[in-house]
Coordinates of C-alpha atoms and ligand atoms in Angstrom, one line a residue:
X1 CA 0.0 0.0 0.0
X2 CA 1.4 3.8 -0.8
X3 CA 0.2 6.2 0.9
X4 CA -0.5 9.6 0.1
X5 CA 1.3 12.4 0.4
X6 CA -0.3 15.9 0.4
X7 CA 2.1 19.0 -0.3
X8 CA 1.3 21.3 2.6
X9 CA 0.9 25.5 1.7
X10 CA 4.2 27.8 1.8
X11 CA 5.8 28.2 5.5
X12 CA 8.3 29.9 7.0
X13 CA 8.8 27.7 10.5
X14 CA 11.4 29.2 13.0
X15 CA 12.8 27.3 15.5
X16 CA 14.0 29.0 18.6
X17 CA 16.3 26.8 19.9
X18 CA 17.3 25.6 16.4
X19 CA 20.5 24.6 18.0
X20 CA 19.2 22.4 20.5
X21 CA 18.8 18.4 21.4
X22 CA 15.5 18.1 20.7
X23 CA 15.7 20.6 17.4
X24 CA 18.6 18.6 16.2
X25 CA 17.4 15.0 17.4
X26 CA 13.5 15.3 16.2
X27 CA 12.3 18.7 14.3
X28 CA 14.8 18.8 12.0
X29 CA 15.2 15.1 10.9
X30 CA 11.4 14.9 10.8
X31 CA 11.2 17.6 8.9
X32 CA 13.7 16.3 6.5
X33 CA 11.7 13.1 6.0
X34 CA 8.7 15.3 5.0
X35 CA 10.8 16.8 2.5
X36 CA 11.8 13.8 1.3
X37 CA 8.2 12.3 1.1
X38 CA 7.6 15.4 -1.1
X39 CA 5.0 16.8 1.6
X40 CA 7.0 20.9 1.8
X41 CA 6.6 22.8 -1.0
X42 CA 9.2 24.3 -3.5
X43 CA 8.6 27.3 -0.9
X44 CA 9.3 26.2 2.7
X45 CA 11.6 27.4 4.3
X46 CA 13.0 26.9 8.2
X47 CA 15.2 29.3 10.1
X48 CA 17.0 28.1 13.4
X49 CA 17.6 30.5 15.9
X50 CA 19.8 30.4 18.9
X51 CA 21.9 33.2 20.5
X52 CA 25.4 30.9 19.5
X53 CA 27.0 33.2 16.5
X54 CA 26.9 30.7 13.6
X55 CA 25.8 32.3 10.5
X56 CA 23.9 29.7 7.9
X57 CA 26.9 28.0 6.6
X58 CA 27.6 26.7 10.1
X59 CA 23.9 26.1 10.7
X60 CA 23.6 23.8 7.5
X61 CA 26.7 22.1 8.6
X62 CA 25.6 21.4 12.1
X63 CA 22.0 20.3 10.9
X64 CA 23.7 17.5 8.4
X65 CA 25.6 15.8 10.8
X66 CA 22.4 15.7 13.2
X67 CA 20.7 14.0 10.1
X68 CA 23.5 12.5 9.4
X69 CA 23.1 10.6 13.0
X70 CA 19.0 11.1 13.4
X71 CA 17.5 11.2 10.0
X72 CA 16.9 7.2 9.4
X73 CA 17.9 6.0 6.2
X74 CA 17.0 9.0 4.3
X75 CA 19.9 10.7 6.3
X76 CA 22.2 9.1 4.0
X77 CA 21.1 10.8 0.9
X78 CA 23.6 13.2 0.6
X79 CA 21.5 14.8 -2.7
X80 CA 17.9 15.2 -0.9
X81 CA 19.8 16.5 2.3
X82 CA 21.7 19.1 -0.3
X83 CA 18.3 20.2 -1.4
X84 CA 17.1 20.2 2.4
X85 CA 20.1 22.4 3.5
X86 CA 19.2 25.2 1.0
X87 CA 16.0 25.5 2.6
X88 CA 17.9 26.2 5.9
X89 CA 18.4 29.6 7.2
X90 CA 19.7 31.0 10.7
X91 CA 19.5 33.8 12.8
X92 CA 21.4 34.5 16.1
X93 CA 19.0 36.1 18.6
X94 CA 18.7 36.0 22.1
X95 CA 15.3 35.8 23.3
X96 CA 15.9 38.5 26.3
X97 CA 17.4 41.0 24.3
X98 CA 17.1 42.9 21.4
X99 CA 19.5 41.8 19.2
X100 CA 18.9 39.5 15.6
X101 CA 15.0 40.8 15.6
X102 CA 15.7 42.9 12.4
X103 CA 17.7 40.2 10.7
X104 CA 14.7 38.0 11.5
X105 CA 12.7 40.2 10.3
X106 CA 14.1 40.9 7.1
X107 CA 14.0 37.3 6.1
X108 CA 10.2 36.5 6.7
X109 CA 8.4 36.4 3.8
X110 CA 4.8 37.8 3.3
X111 CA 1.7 35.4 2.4
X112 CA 3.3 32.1 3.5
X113 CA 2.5 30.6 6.9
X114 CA 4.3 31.8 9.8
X115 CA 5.2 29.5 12.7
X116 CA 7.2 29.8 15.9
X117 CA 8.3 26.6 17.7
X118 CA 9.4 27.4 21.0
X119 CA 12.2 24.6 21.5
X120 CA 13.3 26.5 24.5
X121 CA 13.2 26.4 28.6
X122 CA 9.5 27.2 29.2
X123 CA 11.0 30.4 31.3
X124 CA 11.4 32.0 28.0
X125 CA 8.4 31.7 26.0
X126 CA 6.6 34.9 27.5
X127 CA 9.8 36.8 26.1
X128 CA 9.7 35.3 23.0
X129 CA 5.6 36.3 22.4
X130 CA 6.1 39.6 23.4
X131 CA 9.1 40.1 21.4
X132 CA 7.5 38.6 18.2
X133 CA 4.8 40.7 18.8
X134 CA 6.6 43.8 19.7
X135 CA 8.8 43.5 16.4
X136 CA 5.2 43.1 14.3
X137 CA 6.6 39.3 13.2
X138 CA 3.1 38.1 13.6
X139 CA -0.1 38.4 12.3
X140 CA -3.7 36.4 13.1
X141 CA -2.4 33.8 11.2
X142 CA 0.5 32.9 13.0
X143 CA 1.2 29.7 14.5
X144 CA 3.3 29.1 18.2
X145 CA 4.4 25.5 18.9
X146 CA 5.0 25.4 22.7
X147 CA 6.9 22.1 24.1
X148 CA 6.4 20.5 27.5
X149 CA 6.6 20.8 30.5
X150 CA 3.5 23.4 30.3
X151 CA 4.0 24.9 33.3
X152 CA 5.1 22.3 36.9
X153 CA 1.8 22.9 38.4
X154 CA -1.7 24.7 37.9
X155 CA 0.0 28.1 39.1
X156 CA 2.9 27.8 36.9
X157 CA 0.3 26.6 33.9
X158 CA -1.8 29.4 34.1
X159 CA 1.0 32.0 34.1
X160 CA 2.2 30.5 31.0
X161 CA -0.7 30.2 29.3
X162 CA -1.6 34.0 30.4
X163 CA 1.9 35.1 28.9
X164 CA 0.9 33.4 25.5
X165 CA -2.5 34.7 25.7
X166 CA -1.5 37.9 26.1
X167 CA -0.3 38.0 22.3
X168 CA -1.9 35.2 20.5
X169 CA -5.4 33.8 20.3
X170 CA -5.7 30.1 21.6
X171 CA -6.3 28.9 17.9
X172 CA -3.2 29.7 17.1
X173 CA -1.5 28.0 20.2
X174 CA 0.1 24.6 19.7
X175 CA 1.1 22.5 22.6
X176 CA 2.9 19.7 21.8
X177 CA 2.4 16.0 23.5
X178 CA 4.1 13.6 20.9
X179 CA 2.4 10.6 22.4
X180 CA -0.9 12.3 20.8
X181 CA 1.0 12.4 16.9
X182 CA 1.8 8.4 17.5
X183 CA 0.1 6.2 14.7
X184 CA -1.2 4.2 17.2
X185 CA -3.0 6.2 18.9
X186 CA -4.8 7.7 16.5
X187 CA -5.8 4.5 15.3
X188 CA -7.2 4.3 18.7
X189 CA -9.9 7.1 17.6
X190 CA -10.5 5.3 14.2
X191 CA -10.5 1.8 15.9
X192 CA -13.6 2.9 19.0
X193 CA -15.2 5.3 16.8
X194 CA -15.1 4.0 13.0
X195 CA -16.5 0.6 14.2
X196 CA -19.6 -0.5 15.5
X197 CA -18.2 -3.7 17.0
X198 CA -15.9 -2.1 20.0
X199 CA -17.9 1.1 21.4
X200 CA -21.4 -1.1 22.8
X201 CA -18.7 -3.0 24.9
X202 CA -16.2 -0.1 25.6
X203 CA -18.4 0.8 29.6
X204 CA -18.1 -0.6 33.0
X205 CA -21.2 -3.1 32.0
X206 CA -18.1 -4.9 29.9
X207 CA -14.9 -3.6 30.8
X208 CA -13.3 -5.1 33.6
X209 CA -10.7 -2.5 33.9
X210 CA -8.2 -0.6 32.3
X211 CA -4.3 -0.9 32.0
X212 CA -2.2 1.7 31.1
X213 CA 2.0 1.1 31.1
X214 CA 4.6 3.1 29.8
X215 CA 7.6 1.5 30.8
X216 CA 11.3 2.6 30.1
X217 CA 14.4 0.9 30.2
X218 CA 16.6 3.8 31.0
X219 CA 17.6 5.4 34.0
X220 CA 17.6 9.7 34.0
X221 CA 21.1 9.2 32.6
X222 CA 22.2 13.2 32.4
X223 CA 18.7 14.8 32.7
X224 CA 18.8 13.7 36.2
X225 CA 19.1 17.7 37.7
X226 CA 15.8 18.6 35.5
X227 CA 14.6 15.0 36.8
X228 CA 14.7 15.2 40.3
X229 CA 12.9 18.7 40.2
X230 CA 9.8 16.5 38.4
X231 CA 9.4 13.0 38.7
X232 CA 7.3 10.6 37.2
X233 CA 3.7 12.2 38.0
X234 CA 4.8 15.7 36.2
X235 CA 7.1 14.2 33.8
X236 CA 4.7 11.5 32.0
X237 CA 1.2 11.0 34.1
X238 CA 0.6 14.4 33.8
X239 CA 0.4 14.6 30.0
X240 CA 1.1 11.5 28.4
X241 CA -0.5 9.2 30.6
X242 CA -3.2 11.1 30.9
X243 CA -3.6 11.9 27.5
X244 CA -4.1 8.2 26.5
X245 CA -6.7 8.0 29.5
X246 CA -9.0 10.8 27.7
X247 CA -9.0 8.7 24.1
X248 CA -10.0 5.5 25.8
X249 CA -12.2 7.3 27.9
X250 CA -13.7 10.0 25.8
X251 CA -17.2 10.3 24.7
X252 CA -18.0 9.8 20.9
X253 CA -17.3 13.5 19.6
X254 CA -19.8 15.4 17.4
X255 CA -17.4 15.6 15.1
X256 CA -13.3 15.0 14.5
X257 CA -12.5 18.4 14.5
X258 CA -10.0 20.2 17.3
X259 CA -12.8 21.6 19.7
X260 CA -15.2 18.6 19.3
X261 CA -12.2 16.2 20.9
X262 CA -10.7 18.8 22.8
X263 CA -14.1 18.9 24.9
X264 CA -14.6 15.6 25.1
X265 CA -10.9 14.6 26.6
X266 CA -11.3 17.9 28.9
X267 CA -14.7 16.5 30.6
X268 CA -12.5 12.8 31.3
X269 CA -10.2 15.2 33.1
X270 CA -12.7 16.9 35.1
X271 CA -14.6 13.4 36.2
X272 CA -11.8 12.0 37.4
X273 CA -11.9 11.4 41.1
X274 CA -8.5 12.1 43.8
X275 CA -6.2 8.3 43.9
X276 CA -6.5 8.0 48.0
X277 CA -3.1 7.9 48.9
X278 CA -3.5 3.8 49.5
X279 CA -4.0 4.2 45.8
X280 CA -0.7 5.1 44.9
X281 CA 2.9 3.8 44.4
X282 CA 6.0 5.6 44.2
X283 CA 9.2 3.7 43.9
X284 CA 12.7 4.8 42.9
X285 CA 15.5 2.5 41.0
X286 CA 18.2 1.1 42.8
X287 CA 21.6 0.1 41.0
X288 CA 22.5 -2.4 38.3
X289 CA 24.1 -4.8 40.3
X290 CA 25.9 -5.6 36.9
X291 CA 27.2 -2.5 36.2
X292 CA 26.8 -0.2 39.3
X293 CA 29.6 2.3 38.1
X294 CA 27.6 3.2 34.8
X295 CA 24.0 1.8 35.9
X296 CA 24.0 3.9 39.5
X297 CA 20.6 4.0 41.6
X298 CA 18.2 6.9 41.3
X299 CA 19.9 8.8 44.0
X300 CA 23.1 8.8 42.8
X301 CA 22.2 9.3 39.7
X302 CA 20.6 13.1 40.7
X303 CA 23.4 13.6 42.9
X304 CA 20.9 14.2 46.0
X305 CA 21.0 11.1 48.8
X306 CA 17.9 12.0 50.1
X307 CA 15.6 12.6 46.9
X308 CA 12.4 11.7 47.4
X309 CA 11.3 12.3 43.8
X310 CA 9.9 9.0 42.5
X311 CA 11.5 7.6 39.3
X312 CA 8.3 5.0 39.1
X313 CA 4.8 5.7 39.7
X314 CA 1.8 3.4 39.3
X315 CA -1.5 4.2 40.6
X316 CA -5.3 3.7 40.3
X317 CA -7.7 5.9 39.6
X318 CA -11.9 6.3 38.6
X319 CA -14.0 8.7 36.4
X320 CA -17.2 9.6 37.9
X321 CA -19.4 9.5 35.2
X322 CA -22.0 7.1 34.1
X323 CA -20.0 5.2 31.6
X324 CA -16.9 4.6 33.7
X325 CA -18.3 4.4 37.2
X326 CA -16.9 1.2 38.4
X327 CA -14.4 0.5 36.2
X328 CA -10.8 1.4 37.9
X329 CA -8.0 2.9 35.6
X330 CA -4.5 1.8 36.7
X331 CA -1.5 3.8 35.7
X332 CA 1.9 2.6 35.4
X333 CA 5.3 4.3 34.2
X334 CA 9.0 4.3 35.8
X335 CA 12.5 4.5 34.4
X336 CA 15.0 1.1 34.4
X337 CA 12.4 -1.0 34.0
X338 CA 12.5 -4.8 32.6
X339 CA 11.5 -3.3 28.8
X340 CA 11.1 -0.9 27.1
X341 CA 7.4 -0.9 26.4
X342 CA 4.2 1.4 26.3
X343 CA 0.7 -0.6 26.1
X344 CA -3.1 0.4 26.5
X345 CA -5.4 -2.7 27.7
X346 CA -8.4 -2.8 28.0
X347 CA -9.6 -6.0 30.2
X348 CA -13.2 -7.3 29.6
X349 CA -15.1 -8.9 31.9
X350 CA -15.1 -12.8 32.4
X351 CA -18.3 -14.5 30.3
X352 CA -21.2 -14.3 32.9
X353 CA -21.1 -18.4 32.8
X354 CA -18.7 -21.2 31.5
X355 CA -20.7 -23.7 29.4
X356 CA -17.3 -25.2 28.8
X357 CA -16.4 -25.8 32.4
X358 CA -13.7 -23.9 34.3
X359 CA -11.5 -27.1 33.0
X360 CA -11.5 -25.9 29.5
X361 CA -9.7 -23.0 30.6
X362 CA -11.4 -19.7 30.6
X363 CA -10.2 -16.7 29.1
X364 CA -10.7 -13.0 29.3
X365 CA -10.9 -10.9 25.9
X366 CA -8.0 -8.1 26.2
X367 CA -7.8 -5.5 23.4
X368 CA -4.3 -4.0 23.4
X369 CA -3.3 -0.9 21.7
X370 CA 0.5 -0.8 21.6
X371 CA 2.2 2.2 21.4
X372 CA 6.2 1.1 21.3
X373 CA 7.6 -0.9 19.8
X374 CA 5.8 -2.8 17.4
X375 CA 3.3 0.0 17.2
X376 CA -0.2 -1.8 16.6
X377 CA -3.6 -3.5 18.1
X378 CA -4.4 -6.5 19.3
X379 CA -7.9 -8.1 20.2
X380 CA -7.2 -11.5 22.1
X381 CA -9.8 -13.9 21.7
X382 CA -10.6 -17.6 22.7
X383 CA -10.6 -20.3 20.3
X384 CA -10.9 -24.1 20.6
X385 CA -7.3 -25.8 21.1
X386 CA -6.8 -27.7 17.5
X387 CA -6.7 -31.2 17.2
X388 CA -8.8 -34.1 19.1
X389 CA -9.0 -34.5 23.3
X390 CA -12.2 -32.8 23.9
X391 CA -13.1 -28.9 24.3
X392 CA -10.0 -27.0 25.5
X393 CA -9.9 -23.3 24.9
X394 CA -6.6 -20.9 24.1
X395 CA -6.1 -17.3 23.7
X396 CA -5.2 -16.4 20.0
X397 CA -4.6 -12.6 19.0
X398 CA -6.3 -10.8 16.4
X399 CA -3.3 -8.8 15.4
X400 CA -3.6 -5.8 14.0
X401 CA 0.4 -5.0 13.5
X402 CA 0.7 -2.4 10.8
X403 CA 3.6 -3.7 9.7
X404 CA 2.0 -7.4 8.4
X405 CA -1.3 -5.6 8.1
X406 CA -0.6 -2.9 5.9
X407 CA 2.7 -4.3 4.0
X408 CA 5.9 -2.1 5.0
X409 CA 5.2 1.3 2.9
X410 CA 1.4 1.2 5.1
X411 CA 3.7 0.6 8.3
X412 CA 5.9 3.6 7.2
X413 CA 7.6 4.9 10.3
X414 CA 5.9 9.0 10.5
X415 CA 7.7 9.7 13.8
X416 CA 5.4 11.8 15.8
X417 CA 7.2 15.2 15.8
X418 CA 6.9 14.8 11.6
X419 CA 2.9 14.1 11.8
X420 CA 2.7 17.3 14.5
X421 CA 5.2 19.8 13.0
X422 CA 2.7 19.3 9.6
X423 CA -0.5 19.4 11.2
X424 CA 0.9 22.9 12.7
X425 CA 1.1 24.0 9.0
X426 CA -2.1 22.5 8.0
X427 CA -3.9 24.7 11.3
X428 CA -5.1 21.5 12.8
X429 CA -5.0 21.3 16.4
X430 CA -7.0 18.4 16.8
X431 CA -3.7 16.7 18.4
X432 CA -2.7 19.6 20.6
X433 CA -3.7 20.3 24.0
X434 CA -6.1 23.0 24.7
X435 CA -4.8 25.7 27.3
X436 CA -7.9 24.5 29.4
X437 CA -6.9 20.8 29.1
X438 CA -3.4 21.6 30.5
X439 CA -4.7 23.6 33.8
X440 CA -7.2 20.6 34.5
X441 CA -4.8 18.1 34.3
X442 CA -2.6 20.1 36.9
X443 CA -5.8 20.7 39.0
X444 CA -6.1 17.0 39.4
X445 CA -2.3 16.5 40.1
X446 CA -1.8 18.9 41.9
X447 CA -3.7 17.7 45.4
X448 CA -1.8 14.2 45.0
X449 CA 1.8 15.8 44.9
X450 CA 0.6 17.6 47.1
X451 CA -0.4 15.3 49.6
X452 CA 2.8 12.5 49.3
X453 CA 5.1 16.1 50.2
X454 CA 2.9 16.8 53.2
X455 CA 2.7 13.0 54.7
X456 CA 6.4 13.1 54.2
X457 CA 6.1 9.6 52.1
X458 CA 9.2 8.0 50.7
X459 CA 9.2 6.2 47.6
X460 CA 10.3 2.4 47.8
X461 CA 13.2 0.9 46.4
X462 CA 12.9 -1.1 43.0
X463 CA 15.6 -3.5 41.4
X464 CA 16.7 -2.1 38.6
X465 CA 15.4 -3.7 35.1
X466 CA 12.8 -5.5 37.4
X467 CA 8.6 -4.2 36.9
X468 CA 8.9 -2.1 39.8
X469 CA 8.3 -1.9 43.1
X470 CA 6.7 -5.3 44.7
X471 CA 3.7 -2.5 46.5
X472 CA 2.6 -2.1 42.8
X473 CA 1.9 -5.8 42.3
X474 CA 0.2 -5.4 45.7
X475 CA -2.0 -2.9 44.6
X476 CA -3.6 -5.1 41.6
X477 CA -3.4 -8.2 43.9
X478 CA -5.6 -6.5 46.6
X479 CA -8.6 -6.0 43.8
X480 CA -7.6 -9.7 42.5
X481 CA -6.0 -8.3 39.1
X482 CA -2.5 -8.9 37.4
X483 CA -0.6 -6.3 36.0
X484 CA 0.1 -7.1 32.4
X485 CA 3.8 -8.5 32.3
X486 CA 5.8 -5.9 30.6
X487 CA 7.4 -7.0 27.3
X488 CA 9.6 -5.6 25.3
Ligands
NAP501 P1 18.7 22.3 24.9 O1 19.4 21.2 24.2 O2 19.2 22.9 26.2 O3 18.6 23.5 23.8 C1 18.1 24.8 24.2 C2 18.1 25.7 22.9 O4 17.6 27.0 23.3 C3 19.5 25.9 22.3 O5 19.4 26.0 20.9 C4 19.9 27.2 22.9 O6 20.9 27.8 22.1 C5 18.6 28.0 22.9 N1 18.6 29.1 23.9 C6 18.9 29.0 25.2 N2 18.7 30.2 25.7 C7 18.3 31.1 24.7 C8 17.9 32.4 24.7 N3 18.0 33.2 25.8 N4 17.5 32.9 23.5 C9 17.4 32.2 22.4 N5 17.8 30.9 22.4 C10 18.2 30.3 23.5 O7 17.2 21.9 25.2 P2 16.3 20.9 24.4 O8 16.5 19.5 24.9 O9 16.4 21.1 22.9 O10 14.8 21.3 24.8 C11 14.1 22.4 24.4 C12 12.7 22.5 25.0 O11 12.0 21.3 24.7 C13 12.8 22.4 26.6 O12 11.7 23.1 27.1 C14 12.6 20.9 26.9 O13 12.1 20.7 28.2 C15 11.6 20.5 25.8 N6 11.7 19.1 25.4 C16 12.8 18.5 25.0 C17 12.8 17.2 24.7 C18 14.1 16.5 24.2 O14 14.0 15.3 23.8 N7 15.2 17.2 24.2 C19 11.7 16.4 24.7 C20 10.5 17.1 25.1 C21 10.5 18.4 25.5 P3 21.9 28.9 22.6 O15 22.5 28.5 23.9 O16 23.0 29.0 21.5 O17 21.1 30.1 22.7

């Protein structure tokens, strides 16, 4: 199967922060892979901009080694990245200070799209609206791309999403969660809503409960100082983990457009009820026995011996409304776990009866939506065993792997920043969160960080590469469930 590719209009995109790790390591090789699908017109162009003095020349030449080292295969086409390069264009600016704004200036173009990505510290995106608007680099069809973390709690939220307001319109604001530009999970939305078979079933009448693990083999490696200041709750439950609760637990929208999905995941956020603190986990890694000198424990790691930021969280939670009352949600993520893995499941109930027999072996249906790696869906079902020797049942999947699905061109890898950085050009935010989204998903964390500080908790110890700490098996065992074993 070949899919299609649609040219999008005209753009000039800057990136502040042009220079950085995430510019180099995803914007720029995604973008590159667009061009080399043929999806930016003769007229894009993209202009990095970071206060280091490095004119274009030393711009292109640092952008081809990162796609040298990020860009995937296509990296190595030394022609296509020629043509790529040419597109490229820097500025040196600093966003506190006044300096580079003219040069800037002088190279936007009139009547293509303008966008902004913010690949900066958050601390500097209220400078960088006001300056933009100040210099009159904007107009009402502008575009800002802001990156998380949006904002470390509700206060901190709001005054960021005041300090954007303050110059731009919320249409034209575009906060990124990559998880929501995975294939996967927008397969989710065409899987519950495009089929009649799933969305009778998908309420507490059927569904057992809900799984959702994002698991990670690494430790905080050098990000431990920004780390230790977040943890696991602000660093993915916040806004990725909860992001994939809101799809599976979303009403049907009116329609798929940004506002009518946007409303939906933002009234999920508002059911949900406070985790009672029995409710929670929070663990932190120990060493690699292995390799302690390169594979240290969490503490070590962020240099503080008596961090009590958790590395590991897993929790469970309900949504007090009438399609989910009853049906708990457990949440799962840590770092130096046993795989690397991230995995929606949703349990259904047992049959009401076994006219089989509990010999037979019963079976629960499990619909898994896989995120990484091996992006795809899987419905398990039971089956009769082949062969003679009476009625014996077995689980088979119903696998929907893109990969054997679709052929390899249908499974074609569209990393997530590459799907997102295009839909900013196309003025789509269905896959963007909503200023309002953000501050409600702080409003619920907030009260649970809140109350581990003030009880003084500590988080347990885990082994490293292990599925964390035993208190999370604990928690399923308690409500006579399993975790799903996490596999790479
Ligand atoms: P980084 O590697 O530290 O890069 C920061 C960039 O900002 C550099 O280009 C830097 O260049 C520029 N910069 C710093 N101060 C500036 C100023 N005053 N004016 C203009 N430019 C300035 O950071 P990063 O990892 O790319 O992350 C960027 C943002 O994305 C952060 O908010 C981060 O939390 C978020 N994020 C990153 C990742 C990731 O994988 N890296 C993932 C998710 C979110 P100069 O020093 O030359 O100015």
């Amino acid at each position: 199967m070949v899919s299609r590719v649609i040219p999008v209009d005209p753009f000039d995109l800057v990136i502040f922060g042009g220079t950085g790790d995430l510019a180099r390591r995803k914007i720029l090789p995604g973008l590159f892979r667009r061009f080399c699908a043929g999806q930016m017109p003769q007229e894009a162009r993209v202009i990095g901009a970071a206060r280091a003095e490095l004119g274009a020349d030393g711009y292109r030449d640092m952008v081809r080694e990162a796609i040298h080292e990020f860009g995937g295969d296509e990296g190595s086409d030394d022609t296509k990245l020629g043509a790529f390069l040419e597109r490229l264009h820097y500025v040196a600016i600093d966003a506190r200070d006044e300096g580079g704004w003219r040069d800037l200036a002088g190279l936007l173009r009139h009547r293509v799209i303008r966008a902004f990505y913010f690949s900066v510290a958050p601390s500097l995106f209220g400078d960088l609206a006001e300056r933009l608007n100040n210099h009159g680099l904007t107009d009402n069809d502008s575009r800002i791309v802001v990156e998380k973390p949006f904002g470390r709690d509700l206060a901190s939220a709001r005054q960021l999403n005041g300090d954007l307001a303050a110059f731009f319109d919320e249409s034209q604001i575009y906060r990124i969660d990559h998880y929501l530009g995975k294939e996967t999970v927008q397969n989710l939305m065409a899987v519950r809503f495009g089929n009649m078979l799933f969305e009778p079933l998908w309420n507490s009448q059927f569904v057992d409960h809900i799984q959702i693990t994002v698991a990670e083999t690494v430790g905080v490696g050098g990000r431990g100082d920004y780390y230790d200041k977040s943890g696991a709750m602000r660093d993915m439950v916040q806004n990725h983990l909860m992001q994939l609760l809101c799809l599976i637990a979303m009403e049907p929208p009116a329609r798929f457009d940004p506002d009518a999905v946007r409303d939906e995941k933002l009234k999920v956020i508002r059911a949900l009820e406070e985790v009672e603190p029995h409710h929670i986990v929070r663990g932190q890694y120990d060493a690699d026995p292995d390799d302690p000198e390169n594979l240290p424990d969490y503490r070590t790691a962020v240099e503080d011996p008596k961090s009590r930021t958790e590395s590991f969280i897993a929790m469970k939670t309900h949504i007090a409304n009438w399609r989910w009352a009853g049906t708990p949600f457990y949440l799962r993520t840590g770092k130096r776990l046993c795989a690397r893995s991230s995995e929606i499941s949703i349990m259904f109930k047992d049959t009401p009866h076994s006219i089989f027999g509990e010999e037979a072996g019963r079976h629960r249906n499990v619909l898994s939506i896989r995120l990484q790696p091996n992006e795809g869906i899987q419905l398990g079902v039971t089956i009769k065993e082949p062969g003679p020797g009476g009625m014996r049942l077995i689980d088979v999947p119903l696998d929907m792997t893109f990969a054997d699905a679709l052929g390899p061109s249908g499974a074609e890898n569209v990393d997530a920043y590459e799907r997102l950085v295009m839909d900013v050009i196309r003025g789509n935010q269905t896959l963007f969160m909503r200023g309002d989204e953000v501050e409600a998903a702080w409003a619920w964390t907030d009260p649970l960080i809140e109350g581990w500080t003030n009880r003084g908790d500590v988080p347990k110890p885990y082994d490293s590469h292990s599925a964390g700490p035993d208190a999370a098996m604990q928690l399923m065992r308690r409500d006579g469930r399993e975790w799903r074993e996490v596999t790479p």
